[in-house]
Each structure stands twice: as C-alpha cells, then as structure tokens.
Amino acid sequence: NNSASKNGGVNYNNKYTITISKSEFMGNIANMGGVNYIGNNTMASINQSKMINNTAKSFGGVNVNYGYLEVISSNIFNNTAVRGGVNYNANTLIISKTTMNENTATHGGVNYNDKLNTTMIDSTLNYNKATENGGVNYNNNGRIQIIKSKLNNNIAKRGGVNYNNNDIAVANSTFNNNY
C-alpha cells in the first residue's frame, strides 16, 4: 500500500537497472505506474512476482516503461489505469510465461503500446477489459507480437483483444470468447 503523487507508486527508476524477483506488490497507487516507473535508457526485469490491485490514475496500472522492461513468470491480476491496465509501454516490453487476468483500463486492458514494441510469449491473458478500445492491447503506431499465448474471455467496445493502429503479428496462439 504505497503511493506517489506523480510517478512510480513503489519504484521510480530513471537512471539504473532494477531487478525485481519473487516479490509481491499489492494496492499501490500513482498517477503513472502504480508500481514501477522505468525511465529512458534504463532497464528493468520482473521475475516470479505477483502484482495485484494496483492503480494508476493515468498510465500503467503496474508499469510505465520508457526504457527496456521484461516481465517473466509472474502473476498480474486486478490492476487498473486509464491507458494500460498493467503496462504503458513507450519503448521495449517483453512479457514471457506470465498470467495476466482481470485487469481493466479505458484503453488497453493489459497493454497500451505507444509507438514501439511489445512482445508476449507463452503467456495467458483472461478476463481483461477495456471500457473503450482493446480488451488486451491498444497499439498506437507500434508493433505487437503475440506468440504461443492464450487469450480468452477479454472484452472491449472495439477490439476484444486488440485495437490496432499499426503492426500486430500473431503465431501459434489461441483466442476464445473475446468480444
């Protein structure tokens, strides 16, 4: 239950590398990045962690990324924001072997990808919701790759899974009951 009036409810990183492993972040609040704010030219790795019930008043219920962020083997549930219920990405975001369920945003129930690259590999995304666009992903002039992932029961007014303004590549993934 940490908070920041501006960015990064727990961590604000604008210079160095941050590594998070086997940790839990619950009930954190910030304007941008309910848990983490990753600035330009920085790297962050989140591994085997839980992020539950975090909130951003604007971008990234869990993470705002302007650097390089990888999320591996983590469980991410019930996070909220206006853009990107879990992640607001403006650089490089890689999500691998991660479960992201029941996250909510106005745009991009899980990810709001702003002009650069988001890749999801071998991940599960269920019951995420955007009240407007992109139940899972809102892609704003960037590139999204979905590889060997399962996306089920996600919902939005437009794009039950993806709301796309540029490139999306999908391989060996399953999509069921999204609307």
Short mmCIF file of N, CA, C and O in Angstrom, two decimals, residues 2-118:
data_model
loop_
_atom_site.label_atom_id
_atom_site.label_comp_id
_atom_site.label_asym_id
_atom_site.label_seq_id
_atom_site.Cartn_x
_atom_site.Cartn_y
_atom_site.Cartn_z
N ASN A 2 1.61 1.42 -1.06
CA ASN A 2 2.45 2.61 -1.22
C ASN A 2 1.79 3.53 -2.23
O ASN A 2 0.96 3.11 -3.05
N SER A 3 2.17 4.80 -2.20
CA SER A 3 1.61 5.74 -3.18
C SER A 3 2.63 6.82 -3.52
O SER A 3 3.55 7.09 -2.77
N ALA A 4 2.40 7.39 -4.71
CA ALA A 4 3.20 8.53 -5.16
C ALA A 4 2.25 9.50 -5.85
O ALA A 4 1.37 9.08 -6.60
N SER A 5 2.40 10.78 -5.59
CA SER A 5 1.51 11.76 -6.20
C SER A 5 1.78 11.89 -7.70
O SER A 5 0.91 12.32 -8.45
N LYS A 6 2.96 11.51 -8.14
CA LYS A 6 3.28 11.56 -9.58
C LYS A 6 3.53 10.16 -10.12
O LYS A 6 2.60 9.47 -10.48
N ASN A 7 4.80 9.74 -10.19
CA ASN A 7 5.15 8.52 -10.91
C ASN A 7 5.80 7.47 -10.02
O ASN A 7 6.63 7.78 -9.18
N GLY A 8 5.43 6.19 -10.27
CA GLY A 8 6.03 5.08 -9.55
C GLY A 8 5.58 4.96 -8.12
O GLY A 8 6.25 5.46 -7.22
N GLY A 9 4.47 4.25 -7.89
CA GLY A 9 3.96 4.08 -6.53
C GLY A 9 4.95 3.42 -5.59
O GLY A 9 4.95 3.69 -4.40
N VAL A 10 5.83 2.57 -6.13
CA VAL A 10 6.87 1.92 -5.33
C VAL A 10 8.25 2.32 -5.83
O VAL A 10 9.09 2.77 -5.07
N ASN A 11 8.49 2.14 -7.13
CA ASN A 11 9.83 2.39 -7.69
C ASN A 11 9.79 3.42 -8.81
O ASN A 11 9.02 3.28 -9.76
N TYR A 12 10.63 4.42 -8.69
CA TYR A 12 10.87 5.40 -9.76
C TYR A 12 12.32 5.22 -10.17
O TYR A 12 13.23 5.47 -9.39
N ASN A 13 12.53 4.73 -11.40
CA ASN A 13 13.88 4.42 -11.86
C ASN A 13 14.15 5.18 -13.15
O ASN A 13 13.58 4.88 -14.18
N ASN A 14 15.04 6.15 -13.08
CA ASN A 14 15.31 6.98 -14.25
C ASN A 14 16.78 6.96 -14.66
O ASN A 14 17.21 7.78 -15.44
N LYS A 15 17.55 5.99 -14.11
CA LYS A 15 18.96 6.00 -14.44
C LYS A 15 19.59 4.61 -14.46
O LYS A 15 20.41 4.32 -15.30
N TYR A 16 19.25 3.76 -13.53
CA TYR A 16 19.95 2.50 -13.34
C TYR A 16 19.09 1.30 -13.70
O TYR A 16 17.94 1.42 -14.05
N THR A 17 19.65 0.11 -13.56
CA THR A 17 18.93 -1.15 -13.77
C THR A 17 18.23 -1.54 -12.48
O THR A 17 18.79 -1.42 -11.39
N ILE A 18 16.99 -2.02 -12.61
CA ILE A 18 16.25 -2.51 -11.46
C ILE A 18 15.85 -3.96 -11.73
O ILE A 18 15.39 -4.29 -12.82
N THR A 19 16.06 -4.82 -10.74
CA THR A 19 15.68 -6.23 -10.83
C THR A 19 14.75 -6.55 -9.68
O THR A 19 15.08 -6.31 -8.52
N ILE A 20 13.59 -7.11 -10.02
CA ILE A 20 12.59 -7.49 -9.02
C ILE A 20 12.37 -8.99 -9.18
O ILE A 20 12.06 -9.47 -10.27
N SER A 21 12.52 -9.75 -8.10
CA SER A 21 12.36 -11.19 -8.16
C SER A 21 11.62 -11.70 -6.93
O SER A 21 11.89 -11.26 -5.81
N LYS A 22 10.68 -12.62 -7.16
CA LYS A 22 9.94 -13.29 -6.08
C LYS A 22 9.38 -12.29 -5.07
O LYS A 22 9.55 -12.45 -3.86
N SER A 23 8.71 -11.27 -5.58
CA SER A 23 8.16 -10.20 -4.74
C SER A 23 6.67 -10.04 -4.99
O SER A 23 6.15 -10.48 -6.01
N GLU A 24 5.99 -9.40 -4.05
CA GLU A 24 4.56 -9.10 -4.19
C GLU A 24 4.33 -7.61 -4.05
O GLU A 24 4.87 -6.98 -3.13
N PHE A 25 3.51 -7.07 -4.95
CA PHE A 25 3.14 -5.65 -4.92
C PHE A 25 1.62 -5.59 -4.96
O PHE A 25 1.01 -5.97 -5.95
N MET A 26 1.02 -5.09 -3.88
CA MET A 26 -0.43 -5.08 -3.77
C MET A 26 -0.92 -3.72 -3.29
O MET A 26 -0.38 -3.15 -2.35
N GLY A 27 -1.94 -3.18 -3.97
CA GLY A 27 -2.62 -1.98 -3.52
C GLY A 27 -1.83 -0.70 -3.61
O GLY A 27 -2.02 0.19 -2.79
N ASN A 28 -0.94 -0.59 -4.59
CA ASN A 28 -0.14 0.62 -4.76
C ASN A 28 -0.81 1.58 -5.74
O ASN A 28 -1.52 1.15 -6.65
N ILE A 29 -0.56 2.89 -5.57
CA ILE A 29 -1.24 3.91 -6.37
C ILE A 29 -0.25 5.00 -6.78
O ILE A 29 0.58 5.42 -5.98
N ALA A 30 -0.37 5.43 -8.04
CA ALA A 30 0.39 6.59 -8.53
C ALA A 30 -0.36 7.20 -9.70
O ALA A 30 -1.29 6.61 -10.24
N ASN A 31 0.06 8.37 -10.11
CA ASN A 31 -0.51 8.96 -11.31
C ASN A 31 -0.10 8.15 -12.53
O ASN A 31 -0.93 7.80 -13.37
N MET A 32 1.20 7.83 -12.65
CA MET A 32 1.71 6.98 -13.73
C MET A 32 2.56 5.87 -13.11
O MET A 32 3.47 6.14 -12.36
N GLY A 33 2.24 4.62 -13.47
CA GLY A 33 2.99 3.48 -12.94
C GLY A 33 2.64 3.19 -11.50
O GLY A 33 3.35 3.60 -10.59
N GLY A 34 1.54 2.46 -11.30
CA GLY A 34 1.10 2.14 -9.94
C GLY A 34 2.18 1.49 -9.09
O GLY A 34 2.24 1.69 -7.89
N VAL A 35 3.08 0.71 -9.73
CA VAL A 35 4.20 0.09 -9.02
C VAL A 35 5.52 0.67 -9.51
O VAL A 35 6.31 1.18 -8.73
N ASN A 36 5.78 0.60 -10.83
CA ASN A 36 7.09 0.96 -11.37
C ASN A 36 7.01 2.01 -12.47
O ASN A 36 6.17 1.92 -13.36
N TYR A 37 7.93 2.96 -12.39
CA TYR A 37 8.16 3.91 -13.48
C TYR A 37 9.59 3.67 -13.95
O TYR A 37 10.54 3.84 -13.19
N ILE A 38 9.73 3.24 -15.22
CA ILE A 38 11.03 2.94 -15.80
C ILE A 38 11.32 4.02 -16.84
O ILE A 38 10.65 4.10 -17.87
N GLY A 39 12.32 4.86 -16.59
CA GLY A 39 12.62 6.00 -17.45
C GLY A 39 13.44 5.64 -18.67
O GLY A 39 13.81 4.48 -18.89
N ASN A 40 13.74 6.65 -19.48
CA ASN A 40 14.56 6.49 -20.68
C ASN A 40 15.91 5.87 -20.35
O ASN A 40 16.50 6.17 -19.31
N ASN A 41 16.40 5.05 -21.26
CA ASN A 41 17.74 4.46 -21.14
C ASN A 41 17.95 3.66 -19.87
O ASN A 41 19.06 3.58 -19.36
N THR A 42 16.89 3.08 -19.32
CA THR A 42 17.02 2.23 -18.14
C THR A 42 16.47 0.84 -18.46
O THR A 42 15.71 0.66 -19.41
N MET A 43 16.84 -0.13 -17.64
CA MET A 43 16.39 -1.50 -17.80
C MET A 43 15.73 -1.97 -16.52
O MET A 43 16.16 -1.61 -15.42
N ALA A 44 14.69 -2.81 -16.69
CA ALA A 44 14.04 -3.41 -15.54
C ALA A 44 13.65 -4.84 -15.87
O ALA A 44 13.24 -5.14 -16.99
N SER A 45 13.78 -5.71 -14.88
CA SER A 45 13.38 -7.10 -15.01
C SER A 45 12.52 -7.48 -13.82
O SER A 45 12.89 -7.22 -12.67
N ILE A 46 11.36 -8.07 -14.12
CA ILE A 46 10.45 -8.54 -13.08
C ILE A 46 10.30 -10.04 -13.29
O ILE A 46 9.87 -10.47 -14.36
N ASN A 47 10.65 -10.84 -12.28
CA ASN A 47 10.65 -12.28 -12.42
C ASN A 47 9.97 -12.94 -11.23
O ASN A 47 10.23 -12.58 -10.08
N GLN A 48 9.07 -13.89 -11.51
CA GLN A 48 8.39 -14.67 -10.48
C GLN A 48 7.78 -13.79 -9.39
O GLN A 48 7.94 -14.06 -8.20
N SER A 49 7.06 -12.77 -9.81
CA SER A 49 6.46 -11.84 -8.85
C SER A 49 4.95 -11.76 -9.05
O SER A 49 4.42 -12.15 -10.09
N LYS A 50 4.27 -11.22 -8.04
CA LYS A 50 2.82 -11.02 -8.08
C LYS A 50 2.53 -9.54 -7.98
O LYS A 50 3.09 -8.85 -7.12
N MET A 51 1.62 -9.07 -8.84
CA MET A 51 1.20 -7.67 -8.82
C MET A 51 -0.32 -7.65 -8.87
O MET A 51 -0.92 -8.00 -9.89
N ILE A 52 -0.92 -7.24 -7.76
CA ILE A 52 -2.36 -7.37 -7.60
C ILE A 52 -2.95 -6.07 -7.05
O ILE A 52 -2.41 -5.48 -6.11
N ASN A 53 -4.06 -5.63 -7.65
CA ASN A 53 -4.84 -4.48 -7.16
C ASN A 53 -4.04 -3.18 -7.11
O ASN A 53 -4.17 -2.40 -6.17
N ASN A 54 -3.24 -2.92 -8.12
CA ASN A 54 -2.50 -1.66 -8.22
C ASN A 54 -3.24 -0.72 -9.16
O ASN A 54 -3.95 -1.17 -10.07
N THR A 55 -3.05 0.58 -8.98
CA THR A 55 -3.81 1.57 -9.74
C THR A 55 -2.93 2.73 -10.18
O THR A 55 -2.11 3.22 -9.41
N ALA A 56 -3.14 3.13 -11.43
CA ALA A 56 -2.56 4.39 -11.91
C ALA A 56 -3.71 5.28 -12.35
O ALA A 56 -4.64 4.83 -13.02
N LYS A 57 -3.65 6.54 -11.98
CA LYS A 57 -4.71 7.48 -12.34
C LYS A 57 -4.70 7.81 -13.82
O LYS A 57 -5.70 8.23 -14.36
N SER A 58 -3.55 7.62 -14.47
CA SER A 58 -3.49 7.85 -15.92
C SER A 58 -2.91 6.62 -16.63
O SER A 58 -3.65 5.80 -17.12
N PHE A 59 -1.58 6.45 -16.65
CA PHE A 59 -0.94 5.41 -17.45
C PHE A 59 -0.35 4.30 -16.58
O PHE A 59 0.31 4.56 -15.58
N GLY A 60 -0.50 3.03 -17.04
CA GLY A 60 0.19 1.90 -16.46
C GLY A 60 -0.18 1.54 -15.04
O GLY A 60 0.48 1.97 -14.11
N GLY A 61 -1.23 0.72 -14.87
CA GLY A 61 -1.65 0.30 -13.54
C GLY A 61 -0.54 -0.32 -12.73
O GLY A 61 -0.49 -0.20 -11.52
N VAL A 62 0.41 -1.01 -13.41
CA VAL A 62 1.58 -1.59 -12.74
C VAL A 62 2.85 -0.89 -13.20
O VAL A 62 3.63 -0.40 -12.40
N ASN A 63 3.08 -0.85 -14.53
CA ASN A 63 4.34 -0.36 -15.07
C ASN A 63 4.16 0.73 -16.12
O ASN A 63 3.32 0.60 -17.01
N VAL A 64 4.97 1.76 -16.03
CA VAL A 64 5.17 2.71 -17.13
C VAL A 64 6.60 2.49 -17.59
O VAL A 64 7.53 2.55 -16.77
N ASN A 65 6.77 2.20 -18.88
CA ASN A 65 8.08 1.86 -19.40
C ASN A 65 8.50 2.77 -20.55
O ASN A 65 7.89 2.77 -21.61
N TYR A 66 9.57 3.53 -20.32
CA TYR A 66 10.20 4.33 -21.38
C TYR A 66 11.57 3.76 -21.72
O TYR A 66 12.30 4.32 -22.53
N GLY A 67 11.95 2.64 -21.09
CA GLY A 67 13.25 2.01 -21.32
C GLY A 67 13.07 0.62 -21.88
O GLY A 67 12.42 0.42 -22.90
N TYR A 68 13.65 -0.37 -21.19
CA TYR A 68 13.55 -1.78 -21.56
C TYR A 68 13.01 -2.52 -20.35
O TYR A 68 13.59 -2.47 -19.27
N LEU A 69 11.88 -3.22 -20.53
CA LEU A 69 11.25 -3.94 -19.44
C LEU A 69 10.94 -5.36 -19.87
O LEU A 69 10.35 -5.58 -20.92
N GLU A 70 11.33 -6.33 -19.02
CA GLU A 70 10.91 -7.71 -19.24
C GLU A 70 10.19 -8.21 -18.00
O GLU A 70 10.60 -7.94 -16.87
N VAL A 71 9.08 -8.91 -18.24
CA VAL A 71 8.26 -9.49 -17.19
C VAL A 71 8.22 -10.99 -17.45
O VAL A 71 7.75 -11.42 -18.51
N ILE A 72 8.72 -11.79 -16.50
CA ILE A 72 8.88 -13.23 -16.71
C ILE A 72 8.24 -14.01 -15.57
O ILE A 72 8.44 -13.68 -14.39
N SER A 73 7.47 -15.03 -15.92
CA SER A 73 6.91 -15.98 -14.95
C SER A 73 6.26 -15.29 -13.76
O SER A 73 6.48 -15.64 -12.60
N SER A 74 5.42 -14.31 -14.05
CA SER A 74 4.76 -13.54 -13.00
C SER A 74 3.24 -13.66 -13.10
O SER A 74 2.71 -14.09 -14.13
N ASN A 75 2.54 -13.31 -12.03
CA ASN A 75 1.08 -13.31 -11.98
C ASN A 75 0.60 -11.90 -11.70
O ASN A 75 0.99 -11.30 -10.69
N ILE A 76 -0.23 -11.39 -12.61
CA ILE A 76 -0.63 -9.98 -12.56
C ILE A 76 -2.16 -9.91 -12.67
O ILE A 76 -2.72 -10.24 -13.73
N PHE A 77 -2.83 -9.50 -11.59
CA PHE A 77 -4.29 -9.53 -11.53
C PHE A 77 -4.89 -8.23 -10.99
O PHE A 77 -4.32 -7.59 -10.11
N ASN A 78 -6.06 -7.87 -11.52
CA ASN A 78 -6.92 -6.80 -10.98
C ASN A 78 -6.23 -5.45 -10.86
O ASN A 78 -6.39 -4.75 -9.85
N ASN A 79 -5.49 -5.04 -11.86
CA ASN A 79 -4.86 -3.72 -11.87
C ASN A 79 -5.65 -2.80 -12.80
O ASN A 79 -6.29 -3.26 -13.74
N THR A 80 -5.59 -1.48 -12.54
CA THR A 80 -6.40 -0.55 -13.32
C THR A 80 -5.62 0.72 -13.68
O THR A 80 -4.74 1.15 -12.93
N ALA A 81 -6.01 1.30 -14.81
CA ALA A 81 -5.48 2.58 -15.27
C ALA A 81 -6.37 3.09 -16.39
O ALA A 81 -7.25 2.38 -16.87
N VAL A 82 -6.13 4.31 -16.83
CA VAL A 82 -6.83 4.83 -17.99
C VAL A 82 -6.24 4.22 -19.27
O VAL A 82 -6.94 3.71 -20.12
N ARG A 83 -4.90 4.25 -19.38
CA ARG A 83 -4.21 3.62 -20.52
C ARG A 83 -3.28 2.53 -20.00
O ARG A 83 -2.34 2.82 -19.26
N GLY A 84 -3.58 1.29 -20.39
CA GLY A 84 -2.76 0.16 -19.97
C GLY A 84 -3.03 -0.27 -18.55
O GLY A 84 -2.35 0.17 -17.63
N GLY A 85 -4.01 -1.16 -18.37
CA GLY A 85 -4.34 -1.64 -17.03
C GLY A 85 -3.15 -2.23 -16.30
O GLY A 85 -3.06 -2.15 -15.09
N VAL A 86 -2.21 -2.81 -17.06
CA VAL A 86 -0.97 -3.34 -16.48
C VAL A 86 0.22 -2.50 -16.93
O VAL A 86 0.96 -1.97 -16.13
N ASN A 87 0.39 -2.39 -18.25
CA ASN A 87 1.60 -1.76 -18.81
C ASN A 87 1.29 -0.63 -19.78
O ASN A 87 0.48 -0.79 -20.68
N TYR A 88 1.98 0.48 -19.58
CA TYR A 88 2.06 1.53 -20.59
C TYR A 88 3.49 1.46 -21.11
O TYR A 88 4.44 1.64 -20.35
N ASN A 89 3.63 1.15 -22.41
CA ASN A 89 4.96 0.95 -22.98
C ASN A 89 5.25 1.97 -24.07
O ASN A 89 4.50 2.10 -25.02
N ALA A 90 6.39 2.66 -23.93
CA ALA A 90 6.84 3.60 -24.95
C ALA A 90 8.27 3.27 -25.39
O ALA A 90 9.00 4.15 -25.81
N ASN A 91 8.66 2.00 -25.25
CA ASN A 91 9.96 1.57 -25.75
C ASN A 91 9.92 0.08 -26.02
O ASN A 91 9.24 -0.33 -26.95
N THR A 92 10.59 -0.77 -25.24
CA THR A 92 10.60 -2.21 -25.47
C THR A 92 10.08 -2.94 -24.24
O THR A 92 10.61 -2.79 -23.15
N LEU A 93 9.03 -3.76 -24.46
CA LEU A 93 8.40 -4.55 -23.41
C LEU A 93 8.33 -6.00 -23.88
O LEU A 93 7.79 -6.28 -24.94
N ILE A 94 8.87 -6.92 -23.06
CA ILE A 94 8.80 -8.34 -23.35
C ILE A 94 8.13 -9.03 -22.16
O ILE A 94 8.59 -8.90 -21.02
N ILE A 95 7.06 -9.76 -22.46
CA ILE A 95 6.30 -10.49 -21.44
C ILE A 95 6.40 -11.97 -21.77
O ILE A 95 6.05 -12.37 -22.88
N SER A 96 6.88 -12.79 -20.83
CA SER A 96 7.08 -14.20 -21.10
C SER A 96 6.59 -15.05 -19.93
O SER A 96 6.86 -14.74 -18.77
N LYS A 97 5.85 -16.12 -20.26
CA LYS A 97 5.38 -17.09 -19.26
C LYS A 97 4.68 -16.42 -18.09
O LYS A 97 4.88 -16.78 -16.93
N THR A 98 3.86 -15.45 -18.41
CA THR A 98 3.18 -14.65 -17.39
C THR A 98 1.67 -14.76 -17.56
O THR A 98 1.16 -14.83 -18.68
N THR A 99 0.95 -14.76 -16.44
CA THR A 99 -0.51 -14.77 -16.44
C THR A 99 -1.00 -13.39 -16.03
O THR A 99 -0.59 -12.86 -15.00
N MET A 100 -1.87 -12.83 -16.87
CA MET A 100 -2.44 -11.50 -16.60
C MET A 100 -3.95 -11.60 -16.75
O MET A 100 -4.46 -11.72 -17.86
N ASN A 101 -4.67 -11.57 -15.65
CA ASN A 101 -6.12 -11.74 -15.63
C ASN A 101 -6.82 -10.60 -14.92
O ASN A 101 -6.29 -10.04 -13.96
N GLU A 102 -8.03 -10.28 -15.42
CA GLU A 102 -8.95 -9.35 -14.77
C GLU A 102 -8.38 -7.96 -14.55
O GLU A 102 -8.63 -7.32 -13.53
N ASN A 103 -7.61 -7.47 -15.50
CA ASN A 103 -7.09 -6.11 -15.46
C ASN A 103 -8.02 -5.22 -16.29
O ASN A 103 -8.65 -5.68 -17.23
N THR A 104 -8.08 -3.93 -15.96
CA THR A 104 -9.05 -3.03 -16.58
C THR A 104 -8.44 -1.68 -16.90
O THR A 104 -7.65 -1.15 -16.12
N ALA A 105 -8.84 -1.14 -18.06
CA ALA A 105 -8.44 0.21 -18.44
C ALA A 105 -9.49 0.77 -19.40
O ALA A 105 -10.32 0.03 -19.93
N THR A 106 -9.43 2.04 -19.64
CA THR A 106 -10.26 2.63 -20.68
C THR A 106 -9.75 2.18 -22.05
O THR A 106 -10.52 1.75 -22.90
N HIS A 107 -8.43 2.23 -22.25
CA HIS A 107 -7.78 1.79 -23.49
C HIS A 107 -6.66 0.82 -23.13
O HIS A 107 -5.75 1.16 -22.39
N GLY A 108 -6.75 -0.42 -23.67
CA GLY A 108 -5.73 -1.43 -23.40
C GLY A 108 -5.87 -2.04 -22.03
O GLY A 108 -5.16 -1.64 -21.11
N GLY A 109 -6.76 -3.02 -21.89
CA GLY A 109 -6.99 -3.64 -20.59
C GLY A 109 -5.73 -4.16 -19.93
O GLY A 109 -5.61 -4.16 -18.71
N VAL A 110 -4.75 -4.60 -20.74
CA VAL A 110 -3.46 -5.05 -20.23
C VAL A 110 -2.35 -4.10 -20.68
O VAL A 110 -1.63 -3.56 -19.87
N ASN A 111 -2.21 -3.93 -21.99
CA ASN A 111 -1.09 -3.16 -22.54
C ASN A 111 -1.54 -1.99 -23.40
O ASN A 111 -2.40 -2.15 -24.27
N TYR A 112 -0.95 -0.85 -23.17
CA TYR A 112 -1.06 0.29 -24.08
C TYR A 112 0.33 0.47 -24.67
O TYR A 112 1.27 0.84 -23.96
N ASN A 113 0.46 0.14 -25.95
CA ASN A 113 1.75 0.19 -26.63
C ASN A 113 1.83 1.47 -27.45
O ASN A 113 1.12 1.63 -28.43
N ASP A 114 2.70 2.37 -27.03
CA ASP A 114 2.76 3.70 -27.63
C ASP A 114 4.01 3.86 -28.50
O ASP A 114 5.07 4.22 -28.03
N LYS A 115 3.88 3.51 -29.76
CA LYS A 115 4.85 3.76 -30.83
C LYS A 115 6.04 2.81 -30.90
O LYS A 115 6.81 2.90 -31.83
N LEU A 116 6.24 1.88 -29.97
CA LEU A 116 7.39 0.98 -30.11
C LEU A 116 6.96 -0.48 -29.98
O LEU A 116 5.97 -0.86 -30.58
N ASN A 117 7.66 -1.33 -29.25
CA ASN A 117 7.48 -2.78 -29.35
C ASN A 117 7.05 -3.46 -28.06
O ASN A 117 7.70 -3.31 -27.03
N THR A 118 5.98 -4.26 -28.18
CA THR A 118 5.54 -5.14 -27.12
C THR A 118 5.49 -6.55 -27.67
O THR A 118 4.88 -6.79 -28.71
#
